[in-house]
Amino acid sequence: MKPITRTLHQELFDTKTVSDILDPLFVHVEPESNVVTALALMRQHKLRCIAVTYKKKPVGIFSERNLLLAAHYRRDLEVLPVEAVMSSPVIAVPDSTLLFEAFALMLNERVSFLAVVDHNGDCIGVASRAGMVNIFGVSFFYQNKTVSDVMLRTVATAHRGEKISAACARMAETGEPCILLEHERKPLGIMTAHDMSALILSGADLSAFRIEDVAAKPIISISPSASLDEAIALMNTHEITILVVIDQSGQIAGLITEDVVLAGIEAPYFRAFRSMLQQRQDRIADRNRELTERSLFLEQILTVASDTAIIATDLYLKIKYFNDAASMLLGSKPSDVIGLSLPDLFSKVQFEQVHFSRGIDAVQRKHKYTYATEFLRESAHLLLDCWVTGIRAEDDILSGYVWMARDVTEHRELQENLRRPLLRCRLTGLLNRQSLLDTLMREIDRTSRYGSPFSVIMLDVDRLKTLNDTFGYHAGDAVLRQIASMMSSNMRRVDIAGRWGGGEFVVIAPETSESEATSLADRIRELIEGHYFDEVGEVTISGGVAQYRGEEDADSIIRKAEKGLSRAKSRGRNRIEAA
């Protein structure tokens, strides 16, 4: 972890952009890269996360937390693509975005990372919330705070003898930053996600280790009464992100983590920013009440990007501020609308008002209101994300409203265009592994509601490795493409087929019993057996069938089908076996 500085320069708020804090070396991976490759790059460059890009566009973020999830669900990390477990979609900002705009966006969206793109939309780096705090200085946000004020008081613990695999499952499912090995509430060791990732990367069998075998010792600890500055200095000295908080009796009192520090910054950040605005107001104290009200409007406006339409009104919904983006969106000049009623303007341009009225009600109850809507402008169909919030003075008295809207049409279209190829296997055109899992979970949910059966078929090309070694991978790829085409042409319209990986295919057959699915699988097997493949001649497949019985999760039903497939292989191949 890079040292956290303790200086804040006011010009940072006015001039510095996210491009100023990016690492000169941009490390990224493609969606089809395997998890082990991504993790190795992260450890080589000491990264908390790595960007996932497709044709230079950001499509996801991969972190050690994603690795824990993959290991927990027993995925083969050597062949598992990053796209199957990455966090997606990712929020992207232009490299010209001011630091405080990016920081406010992170707080509002509750994310730790933003993808940074250039003017072409190509990803050039990742901005982290931790990096922002390094620039601004933690002391600015936490004046006179102690460890006890912000620490986590609920701590995940384990005792000697617990298997690493069980600890991994707990961390993956609960999101805990670490697990403490303890005896009578006294810490004996600590295991973090970083420690776990190193063990996973080594290829070790997690079930063969106990937590005491890998828990780090000695523990770096701190007192609850220590200042937050002391805690940060200790983290920097030892290059760690977690400290164990120990009380006077030597027992565990809590945890202080880098993420806890970052998560608590939101309120202090806005208080600090409000203080800076107040200093500016003091320098123009001779201005009249109208300028003072406008400075309150500015407090709300400065936290959003310049491409956002912003309209501020008084309590009677009379327009007081109307920016250029609002002018472009609604087709009205600021000089023509200042002083008019905002509902009247919405009626004039035929902009829907139901959600706006609900937003006004929400603000009066001290809530913020967000919604998505559509707007027809000069025959162009726009998709908008909108917000309604209030303007409140220091005494918390409501003095006006702010309506904001951002045109997300291109962003939604870009996300859809990026997502579409990621749903399918590029070789066969069938659904890919992650899409199959998503479809399987939806089918489980549907079956749970309506009680209709469904089955899963897993097929595997017999002796595919021998075929590749003999005729070359181009011939093997051609076989996989032909098999995918034959499957698609000989299934019902309701059946869903995809490539699981290698020579394995999965078919999800809704409203289908085990015997019916076995017949379907056998029909596909016979078609392939009777087909002559160019270059390689005859090819056969084996398969396993499993019916969902109402209690399994997606992982369990896949394992059942794999069990049937293994039985078919052991009994001579070119056959179908039910689980």
Coordinates of C-alpha atoms in Angstrom, one line a residue:
M1 CA 0.0 0.0 0.0
K2 CA 1.4 3.4 -0.9
P3 CA 2.0 5.8 2.0
I4 CA -1.0 8.1 2.7
T5 CA 0.1 11.7 2.7
R6 CA -1.2 14.3 5.1
T7 CA -1.4 17.5 3.1
L8 CA -4.4 19.0 1.2
H9 CA -3.9 21.8 -1.3
Q10 CA -7.1 23.6 -2.1
E11 CA -6.1 23.8 -5.8
L12 CA -6.6 20.1 -6.0
F13 CA -10.3 20.7 -6.0
D14 CA -10.1 23.2 -8.8
T15 CA -7.4 21.9 -11.2
K16 CA -6.4 18.3 -10.7
T17 CA -8.0 15.5 -12.8
V18 CA -8.0 11.7 -12.5
S19 CA -5.3 11.5 -15.2
D20 CA -2.9 13.2 -12.7
I21 CA -3.1 10.2 -10.3
L22 CA -3.0 7.3 -12.8
D23 CA 0.0 4.9 -12.8
P24 CA 2.1 5.4 -15.9
L25 CA 2.1 1.6 -16.4
F26 CA -1.5 0.5 -17.3
V27 CA -1.9 -3.2 -16.5
H28 CA -5.0 -4.9 -17.9
V29 CA -6.3 -8.3 -19.2
E30 CA -8.7 -9.5 -21.8
P31 CA -12.0 -11.1 -20.7
E32 CA -10.9 -14.5 -21.9
S33 CA -7.6 -14.4 -19.9
N34 CA -7.6 -17.0 -17.2
V35 CA -7.9 -16.1 -13.5
V36 CA -4.3 -17.3 -12.7
T37 CA -2.8 -15.0 -15.3
A38 CA -4.7 -12.0 -13.9
L39 CA -3.8 -12.7 -10.3
A40 CA -0.1 -13.2 -11.2
L41 CA -0.1 -9.7 -12.9
M42 CA -1.7 -8.2 -9.8
R43 CA 0.9 -9.6 -7.5
Q44 CA 3.7 -8.7 -9.8
H45 CA 2.7 -5.1 -9.9
K46 CA 1.3 -4.9 -6.4
L47 CA -2.2 -4.0 -7.5
R48 CA -5.4 -4.2 -5.5
C49 CA -7.3 -4.8 -8.7
I50 CA -6.8 -5.1 -12.5
A51 CA -8.9 -3.7 -15.3
V52 CA -10.6 -6.1 -17.8
T53 CA -10.8 -4.6 -21.3
Y54 CA -12.3 -5.8 -24.6
K55 CA -11.1 -4.0 -27.7
K56 CA -9.6 -1.4 -25.3
K57 CA -13.0 -0.7 -23.7
P58 CA -13.5 -1.3 -20.0
V59 CA -15.9 -4.2 -19.3
G60 CA -15.0 -5.2 -15.7
I61 CA -12.8 -5.1 -12.7
F62 CA -11.1 -8.2 -11.2
S63 CA -9.9 -8.3 -7.6
E64 CA -8.8 -10.8 -5.0
R65 CA -12.4 -10.9 -3.7
N66 CA -13.4 -12.2 -7.1
L67 CA -10.7 -14.9 -6.8
L68 CA -12.1 -16.1 -3.5
L69 CA -15.6 -16.5 -5.0
A70 CA -14.1 -18.5 -7.9
A71 CA -12.2 -20.8 -5.5
H72 CA -15.2 -21.2 -3.2
Y73 CA -17.3 -22.5 -6.1
R74 CA -14.5 -24.9 -7.0
R75 CA -13.8 -23.5 -10.4
D76 CA -10.7 -24.7 -12.3
L77 CA -8.7 -21.4 -12.2
E78 CA -6.3 -22.5 -14.9
V79 CA -9.1 -22.5 -17.5
L80 CA -11.6 -20.2 -15.8
P81 CA -11.8 -16.9 -17.8
V82 CA -11.7 -13.7 -15.9
E83 CA -15.0 -12.6 -17.5
A84 CA -16.8 -15.4 -15.6
V85 CA -16.0 -13.9 -12.1
M86 CA -15.1 -10.2 -12.7
S87 CA -17.2 -7.4 -11.3
S88 CA -19.3 -5.9 -14.2
P89 CA -20.5 -3.5 -15.4
V90 CA -17.8 -1.0 -14.3
I91 CA -18.4 2.8 -14.0
A92 CA -16.1 4.8 -16.4
V93 CA -15.2 8.5 -16.3
P94 CA -13.2 10.6 -18.8
D95 CA -9.6 11.3 -18.0
S96 CA -10.5 15.0 -17.8
T97 CA -12.8 14.5 -14.8
L98 CA -11.8 16.6 -11.8
L99 CA -10.7 14.7 -8.7
F100 CA -13.5 15.9 -6.5
E101 CA -16.1 15.0 -9.2
A102 CA -14.6 11.5 -9.4
F103 CA -14.5 11.2 -5.6
A104 CA -18.1 12.3 -5.2
L105 CA -19.2 9.8 -7.8
M106 CA -17.4 7.0 -5.9
L107 CA -19.2 8.0 -2.7
N108 CA -22.6 8.3 -4.4
E109 CA -22.3 5.0 -6.3
R110 CA -20.5 3.2 -3.3
V111 CA -17.7 1.8 -5.4
S112 CA -14.0 1.6 -4.7
F113 CA -12.8 1.8 -8.3
L114 CA -13.5 3.8 -11.5
A115 CA -12.3 2.9 -15.0
V116 CA -10.6 6.0 -16.6
V117 CA -11.1 6.4 -20.4
D118 CA -9.6 8.7 -23.0
H119 CA -11.5 10.8 -25.6
N120 CA -12.0 7.6 -27.7
G121 CA -13.6 5.7 -24.8
D122 CA -10.4 3.5 -24.5
C123 CA -9.5 2.5 -21.0
I124 CA -6.2 4.0 -19.8
G125 CA -6.2 3.2 -16.1
V126 CA -8.1 2.6 -12.9
A127 CA -8.7 5.3 -10.3
S128 CA -9.2 4.0 -6.7
R129 CA -10.9 5.6 -3.7
A130 CA -7.7 4.9 -1.8
G131 CA -5.7 6.8 -4.4
M132 CA -8.0 9.8 -4.0
V133 CA -7.5 9.8 -0.2
N134 CA -3.7 9.6 -0.8
I135 CA -4.0 12.9 -2.7
F136 CA -6.4 14.7 -0.4
G137 CA -4.9 13.5 2.9
V138 CA -6.8 11.5 5.5
S139 CA -6.1 14.0 8.3
F140 CA -8.2 16.5 6.4
F141 CA -11.3 14.2 6.8
Y142 CA -10.6 12.8 10.2
Q143 CA -9.5 15.5 12.6
N144 CA -9.0 14.3 16.2
K145 CA -10.5 10.8 15.5
T146 CA -9.4 7.7 17.3
V147 CA -9.3 4.1 16.2
S148 CA -12.3 3.4 18.4
D149 CA -14.4 5.9 16.5
V150 CA -14.2 4.1 13.2
M151 CA -13.2 0.5 13.8
L152 CA -15.1 -2.6 12.9
R153 CA -16.5 -4.2 16.1
T154 CA -17.7 -7.4 14.6
V155 CA -14.7 -9.7 13.7
A156 CA -14.7 -13.1 12.0
T157 CA -12.7 -15.5 14.1
A158 CA -11.7 -19.2 13.9
H159 CA -10.1 -21.8 16.2
R160 CA -7.2 -24.2 15.7
G161 CA -8.1 -27.1 13.4
E162 CA -10.5 -25.2 11.0
K163 CA -9.8 -26.0 7.4
I164 CA -8.6 -23.3 5.0
S165 CA -11.3 -24.3 2.5
A166 CA -14.0 -23.5 5.2
A167 CA -12.4 -20.2 5.9
C168 CA -12.3 -19.4 2.2
A169 CA -16.0 -20.1 1.9
R170 CA -16.8 -17.9 4.9
M171 CA -14.8 -15.0 3.4
A172 CA -16.3 -15.4 0.0
E173 CA -19.9 -15.5 1.2
T174 CA -19.7 -12.8 3.9
G175 CA -17.2 -10.4 2.4
E176 CA -15.1 -10.4 5.6
P177 CA -11.7 -8.8 5.0
C178 CA -9.9 -11.4 7.1
I179 CA -10.3 -14.1 9.7
L180 CA -8.5 -14.0 13.0
L181 CA -7.2 -17.2 14.6
E182 CA -8.0 -16.8 18.3
H183 CA -8.1 -18.5 21.7
E184 CA -10.2 -17.1 24.5
R185 CA -10.6 -13.9 22.5
K186 CA -6.8 -13.4 22.2
P187 CA -5.4 -13.2 18.7
L188 CA -3.0 -15.9 17.6
G189 CA -2.7 -15.1 13.9
I190 CA -4.5 -13.5 10.9
M191 CA -5.4 -14.7 7.4
T192 CA -6.4 -12.1 4.8
A193 CA -7.8 -12.3 1.3
H194 CA -4.3 -11.5 0.1
D195 CA -2.9 -14.5 2.0
M196 CA -5.6 -16.7 0.6
S197 CA -4.9 -15.6 -3.0
A198 CA -1.2 -16.5 -2.6
L199 CA -2.2 -20.0 -1.4
I200 CA -4.7 -20.4 -4.3
L201 CA -2.2 -19.2 -6.8
S202 CA 0.3 -21.8 -5.6
G203 CA -2.1 -24.5 -6.6
A204 CA -2.4 -25.9 -3.1
D205 CA -5.3 -28.1 -2.0
L206 CA -7.2 -25.8 0.4
S207 CA -8.8 -28.7 2.2
A208 CA -5.4 -30.0 3.2
F209 CA -4.4 -27.0 5.3
R210 CA -5.6 -25.8 8.6
I211 CA -5.9 -22.1 9.4
E212 CA -3.0 -22.2 11.8
D213 CA -0.7 -23.4 9.0
V214 CA -1.0 -20.2 7.1
A215 CA -2.2 -17.5 9.5
A216 CA 0.3 -14.7 9.7
K217 CA 2.2 -14.1 12.9
P218 CA 3.0 -11.9 14.7
I219 CA -0.1 -9.8 14.5
I220 CA 0.3 -6.0 14.0
S221 CA -2.1 -4.5 16.6
I222 CA -3.1 -1.1 17.9
S223 CA -5.0 0.3 20.9
P224 CA -8.6 1.6 20.5
S225 CA -7.5 4.9 22.0
A226 CA -4.8 5.5 19.4
S227 CA -5.3 8.2 16.9
L228 CA -6.3 7.4 13.3
D229 CA -3.1 9.1 12.2
E230 CA -1.1 6.5 14.2
A231 CA -3.1 3.7 12.7
I232 CA -2.4 4.9 9.2
A233 CA 1.3 5.4 9.9
L234 CA 1.5 1.8 11.3
M235 CA -0.2 0.5 8.1
N236 CA 2.3 2.4 5.9
T237 CA 5.3 1.2 7.9
H238 CA 4.3 -2.5 7.6
E239 CA 2.8 -2.2 4.1
I240 CA -0.5 -3.7 5.3
T241 CA -4.2 -2.8 5.0
I242 CA -5.5 -4.3 8.3
L243 CA -4.7 -3.7 11.9
V244 CA -6.1 -5.8 14.8
V245 CA -7.5 -3.6 17.6
I246 CA -6.5 -5.0 21.1
D247 CA -8.0 -3.7 24.4
Q248 CA -6.1 -3.4 27.7
S249 CA -6.6 -7.0 28.6
G250 CA -5.0 -8.2 25.3
Q251 CA -8.4 -9.3 23.9
I252 CA -9.7 -8.6 20.4
A253 CA -11.7 -5.4 20.3
G254 CA -12.2 -4.9 16.6
L255 CA -10.4 -4.2 13.3
I256 CA -9.2 -1.1 11.5
T257 CA -8.9 -1.5 7.8
E258 CA -8.1 0.7 4.8
D259 CA -11.7 0.1 3.5
V260 CA -13.1 1.1 6.9
V261 CA -11.2 4.4 6.7
L262 CA -12.4 5.0 3.2
A263 CA -16.0 4.1 3.9
G264 CA -16.2 6.6 6.7
I265 CA -15.0 9.5 4.7
E266 CA -18.3 10.4 3.0
A267 CA -19.8 12.6 5.7
P268 CA -16.4 14.3 6.7
Y269 CA -15.7 14.9 3.0
F270 CA -18.9 16.8 2.4
R271 CA -18.5 18.7 5.6
A272 CA -15.0 19.6 4.6
F273 CA -16.1 20.7 1.1
R274 CA -18.9 22.7 2.6
S275 CA -16.3 24.4 4.8
M276 CA -14.3 25.4 1.8
L277 CA -17.3 26.8 0.1
Q278 CA -18.1 28.8 3.3
Q279 CA -14.6 30.3 3.2
R280 CA -15.3 31.5 -0.3
Q281 CA -18.6 33.0 0.8
D282 CA -16.9 34.9 3.7
R283 CA -14.7 36.6 1.1
I284 CA -17.7 37.9 -0.7
A285 CA -19.8 38.7 2.5
D286 CA -20.8 42.1 1.1
R287 CA -22.8 40.4 -1.7
N288 CA -26.6 40.3 -1.4
R289 CA -28.9 37.4 -0.3
E290 CA -29.4 36.2 -3.9
L291 CA -25.6 35.6 -4.4
T292 CA -25.6 33.7 -1.1
E293 CA -28.4 31.5 -2.2
R294 CA -26.5 30.8 -5.5
S295 CA -23.5 29.7 -3.5
L296 CA -25.7 27.2 -1.8
F297 CA -26.8 26.0 -5.2
L298 CA -23.1 25.8 -6.2
E299 CA -22.5 23.4 -3.3
Q300 CA -24.8 20.9 -4.9
I301 CA -23.7 21.6 -8.5
L302 CA -20.0 21.2 -7.9
T303 CA -20.4 17.5 -6.9
V304 CA -21.6 16.4 -10.4
A305 CA -20.0 16.3 -13.8
S306 CA -20.4 19.2 -16.3
D307 CA -22.4 17.0 -18.8
T308 CA -25.3 16.8 -16.3
A309 CA -28.3 19.0 -16.9
I310 CA -28.9 21.0 -13.6
I311 CA -31.9 23.1 -12.7
A312 CA -32.2 24.7 -9.3
T313 CA -35.4 26.3 -8.0
D314 CA -36.7 28.0 -4.9
L315 CA -39.3 26.5 -2.6
Y316 CA -42.1 27.6 -5.1
L317 CA -40.3 25.7 -8.0
K318 CA -39.4 29.0 -9.7
I319 CA -36.2 28.4 -11.7
K320 CA -33.1 30.1 -10.2
Y321 CA -30.3 28.3 -12.0
F322 CA -30.3 26.7 -15.4
N323 CA -27.0 25.4 -16.8
D324 CA -25.8 24.9 -20.4
A325 CA -26.5 21.1 -20.3
A326 CA -30.1 21.7 -19.3
S327 CA -30.4 24.2 -22.1
M328 CA -29.2 21.6 -24.6
L329 CA -31.4 18.9 -23.3
L330 CA -34.7 20.9 -23.1
G331 CA -34.0 23.4 -25.9
S332 CA -34.5 26.5 -23.9
K333 CA -32.1 29.4 -23.1
P334 CA -31.3 30.2 -19.5
S335 CA -32.4 33.8 -20.1
D336 CA -35.8 32.6 -21.2
V337 CA -36.6 30.4 -18.3
I338 CA -35.1 32.0 -15.2
G339 CA -38.0 32.9 -12.9
L340 CA -40.4 30.5 -14.7
S341 CA -42.1 27.6 -13.0
L342 CA -40.2 24.3 -13.6
P343 CA -43.4 22.3 -13.9
D344 CA -44.6 24.8 -16.6
L345 CA -41.4 24.3 -18.5
F346 CA -41.7 20.5 -18.3
S347 CA -45.2 20.8 -19.7
K348 CA -44.1 23.0 -22.5
V349 CA -41.4 20.6 -23.7
Q350 CA -43.6 17.5 -22.9
F351 CA -41.3 16.1 -20.3
E352 CA -43.0 13.6 -17.9
Q353 CA -43.6 15.0 -14.4
V354 CA -44.9 12.1 -12.3
H355 CA -41.5 11.1 -11.0
F356 CA -40.5 14.8 -10.5
S357 CA -43.5 15.3 -8.2
R358 CA -42.6 12.1 -6.3
G359 CA -39.1 13.5 -6.0
I360 CA -40.4 16.8 -4.5
D361 CA -42.3 14.8 -1.9
A362 CA -39.3 12.7 -1.1
V363 CA -37.0 15.7 -0.6
Q364 CA -39.5 17.2 1.8
R365 CA -39.1 14.0 3.9
K366 CA -35.3 14.5 3.8
H367 CA -34.7 11.9 1.1
K368 CA -33.0 12.0 -2.3
Y369 CA -35.0 10.6 -5.2
T370 CA -33.5 9.0 -8.3
Y371 CA -35.3 7.6 -11.4
A372 CA -34.8 6.7 -15.0
T373 CA -37.0 8.1 -17.8
E374 CA -37.3 8.5 -21.6
F375 CA -37.5 11.8 -23.5
L376 CA -38.3 12.5 -27.2
R377 CA -36.2 15.4 -28.4
E378 CA -36.4 16.3 -32.1
S379 CA -37.2 12.7 -33.0
A380 CA -34.3 11.5 -31.0
H381 CA -35.2 8.9 -28.3
L382 CA -33.1 9.7 -25.2
L383 CA -32.6 7.6 -22.0
L384 CA -32.0 9.7 -18.9
D385 CA -30.9 9.1 -15.4
C386 CA -32.5 11.8 -13.1
W387 CA -32.1 13.0 -9.5
V388 CA -34.2 15.3 -7.3
T389 CA -32.5 16.6 -4.2
G390 CA -32.9 19.5 -1.8
I391 CA -30.9 22.7 -1.0
R392 CA -30.6 23.2 2.7
A393 CA -28.8 25.9 4.7
E394 CA -26.7 25.3 7.8
D395 CA -29.8 25.3 10.0
D396 CA -31.1 22.3 7.8
I397 CA -34.1 24.4 6.6
L398 CA -35.1 23.5 3.1
S399 CA -34.6 26.5 0.8
G400 CA -35.0 25.0 -2.7
Y401 CA -34.8 22.0 -5.0
V402 CA -32.3 20.7 -7.6
W403 CA -33.3 18.6 -10.5
M404 CA -30.5 16.9 -12.4
A405 CA -30.5 14.6 -15.5
R406 CA -27.8 12.8 -17.4
D407 CA -28.2 11.5 -21.0
V408 CA -27.1 7.8 -20.7
T409 CA -28.3 6.8 -24.2
E410 CA -24.8 6.2 -25.6
H411 CA -23.5 4.7 -22.4
R412 CA -26.4 2.2 -22.3
E413 CA -25.9 1.3 -26.0
L414 CA -22.2 0.9 -25.5
Q415 CA -22.7 -1.3 -22.4
E416 CA -25.1 -3.4 -24.4
N417 CA -22.7 -3.7 -27.4
L418 CA -19.9 -4.6 -25.1
R419 CA -22.0 -7.1 -23.1
R420 CA -23.5 -8.9 -26.2
P421 CA -20.2 -10.5 -27.4
L422 CA -19.3 -11.4 -23.8
L423 CA -22.5 -13.5 -23.4
R424 CA -21.3 -16.0 -26.1
C425 CA -18.4 -18.3 -26.8
R426 CA -16.4 -16.7 -29.7
L427 CA -15.6 -20.0 -31.2
T428 CA -19.0 -21.7 -31.3
G429 CA -21.5 -18.8 -31.0
L430 CA -23.2 -20.6 -28.2
L431 CA -23.7 -19.1 -24.7
N432 CA -20.5 -19.0 -22.7
R433 CA -19.9 -20.5 -19.2
Q434 CA -21.1 -17.4 -17.2
S435 CA -24.2 -17.0 -19.3
L436 CA -25.0 -20.6 -18.8
L437 CA -24.7 -20.2 -15.0
D438 CA -26.9 -17.1 -15.1
T439 CA -29.5 -18.9 -17.2
L440 CA -29.3 -21.9 -14.9
M441 CA -30.0 -19.8 -11.8
R442 CA -33.0 -18.1 -13.5
E443 CA -34.3 -21.6 -14.4
I444 CA -33.9 -22.7 -10.8
D445 CA -35.8 -19.6 -9.6
R446 CA -38.6 -20.2 -12.2
T447 CA -38.9 -23.9 -11.2
S448 CA -39.0 -22.9 -7.5
R449 CA -42.0 -20.6 -8.2
Y450 CA -44.0 -22.8 -10.6
G451 CA -42.9 -26.4 -9.8
S452 CA -42.2 -27.5 -13.3
P453 CA -39.2 -29.8 -13.9
F454 CA -36.1 -29.2 -15.8
S455 CA -32.9 -31.1 -16.6
V456 CA -29.3 -30.4 -17.4
I457 CA -27.3 -32.3 -20.0
M458 CA -23.5 -32.2 -20.1
L459 CA -21.8 -33.5 -23.2
D460 CA -18.1 -33.9 -23.9
V461 CA -16.2 -34.7 -27.1
D462 CA -14.5 -38.1 -26.7
R463 CA -10.7 -38.0 -27.0
L464 CA -10.6 -34.3 -28.1
K465 CA -6.9 -34.0 -26.9
T466 CA -5.9 -36.9 -29.2
L467 CA -7.8 -35.3 -32.1
N468 CA -6.0 -32.0 -31.5
D469 CA -2.6 -33.7 -31.2
T470 CA -3.2 -35.7 -34.4
F471 CA -4.9 -33.2 -36.7
G472 CA -4.1 -29.8 -35.1
Y473 CA -6.1 -27.4 -33.1
H474 CA -7.7 -25.8 -36.2
A475 CA -9.3 -29.2 -36.9
G476 CA -10.4 -29.5 -33.3
D477 CA -12.0 -26.0 -33.4
A478 CA -13.8 -26.9 -36.6
V479 CA -15.2 -30.0 -35.0
L480 CA -16.5 -28.0 -32.0
R481 CA -18.1 -25.4 -34.4
Q482 CA -19.9 -28.2 -36.3
I483 CA -21.1 -29.9 -33.1
A484 CA -22.4 -26.6 -31.8
S485 CA -24.3 -26.1 -35.1
M486 CA -25.7 -29.6 -35.0
M487 CA -26.9 -29.2 -31.5
S488 CA -28.6 -25.8 -32.2
S489 CA -30.4 -27.3 -35.2
N490 CA -31.7 -30.4 -33.4
M491 CA -33.0 -29.0 -30.1
R492 CA -36.4 -27.5 -29.2
R493 CA -36.7 -23.8 -29.2
V494 CA -37.0 -23.7 -25.4
D495 CA -33.7 -25.6 -24.9
I496 CA -30.6 -23.5 -24.2
A497 CA -27.2 -24.7 -25.2
G498 CA -23.7 -23.4 -24.4
R499 CA -20.1 -24.3 -24.3
W500 CA -18.9 -25.0 -20.8
G501 CA -15.2 -25.1 -21.7
G502 CA -12.7 -27.2 -23.7
G503 CA -14.8 -29.9 -25.5
E504 CA -17.7 -29.7 -23.0
F505 CA -21.2 -28.5 -23.8
V506 CA -24.2 -27.9 -21.5
V507 CA -27.9 -28.0 -22.5
I508 CA -30.5 -26.7 -20.1
A509 CA -33.9 -28.3 -21.0
P510 CA -36.8 -26.6 -19.3
E511 CA -39.9 -28.6 -18.4
T512 CA -38.1 -31.8 -19.2
S513 CA -37.8 -34.9 -17.1
E514 CA -34.6 -36.9 -16.7
S515 CA -35.8 -39.6 -19.1
E516 CA -36.9 -37.0 -21.7
A517 CA -33.5 -35.2 -21.4
T518 CA -31.7 -38.6 -21.8
S519 CA -33.6 -39.2 -25.1
L520 CA -32.7 -35.7 -26.3
A521 CA -29.0 -36.2 -25.4
D522 CA -29.0 -39.6 -27.1
R523 CA -30.5 -38.1 -30.2
I524 CA -27.7 -35.6 -30.4
R525 CA -25.1 -38.3 -29.7
E526 CA -26.4 -40.4 -32.6
L527 CA -26.4 -37.4 -35.0
I528 CA -22.8 -36.8 -34.2
E529 CA -21.8 -40.4 -34.4
G530 CA -23.3 -40.7 -37.8
H531 CA -21.7 -37.5 -39.2
Y532 CA -18.4 -37.5 -41.1
F533 CA -16.2 -34.6 -40.1
D534 CA -13.9 -33.1 -42.6
E535 CA -10.2 -33.9 -42.0
V536 CA -10.8 -36.0 -38.9
G537 CA -13.6 -38.5 -39.9
E538 CA -15.7 -40.0 -37.2
V539 CA -16.2 -38.2 -33.8
T540 CA -18.2 -39.4 -30.8
I541 CA -19.5 -37.7 -27.6
S542 CA -20.4 -38.9 -24.2
G543 CA -22.9 -37.3 -21.9
G544 CA -24.5 -37.1 -18.4
V545 CA -28.0 -36.1 -17.5
A546 CA -29.4 -34.7 -14.2
Q547 CA -32.9 -33.6 -13.3
Y548 CA -33.4 -30.7 -10.9
R549 CA -35.1 -32.1 -7.8
G550 CA -35.9 -28.8 -6.0
E551 CA -33.1 -28.7 -3.4
E552 CA -29.9 -28.3 -5.5
D553 CA -28.2 -25.0 -6.3
A554 CA -26.6 -24.3 -9.7
D555 CA -23.2 -25.8 -8.7
S556 CA -24.8 -29.0 -7.4
I557 CA -26.9 -29.7 -10.5
I558 CA -23.8 -29.2 -12.7
R559 CA -21.9 -31.6 -10.5
K560 CA -24.6 -34.2 -10.8
A561 CA -24.5 -34.0 -14.6
E562 CA -20.7 -34.2 -14.5
K563 CA -21.1 -37.4 -12.4
G564 CA -23.2 -38.9 -15.2
L565 CA -20.7 -37.8 -17.8
S566 CA -17.9 -39.5 -15.9
R567 CA -19.8 -42.7 -15.7
A568 CA -20.4 -42.6 -19.4
K569 CA -16.7 -42.1 -20.0
S570 CA -15.7 -45.0 -17.7
R571 CA -18.2 -47.4 -19.4
G572 CA -16.6 -47.0 -22.8
R573 CA -17.6 -43.5 -24.1
N574 CA -20.1 -42.7 -26.9
R575 CA -23.0 -43.1 -24.5
I576 CA -25.4 -41.2 -22.2
E577 CA -25.8 -41.9 -18.5
A578 CA -28.2 -40.4 -16.0
A579 CA -26.8 -39.2 -12.7

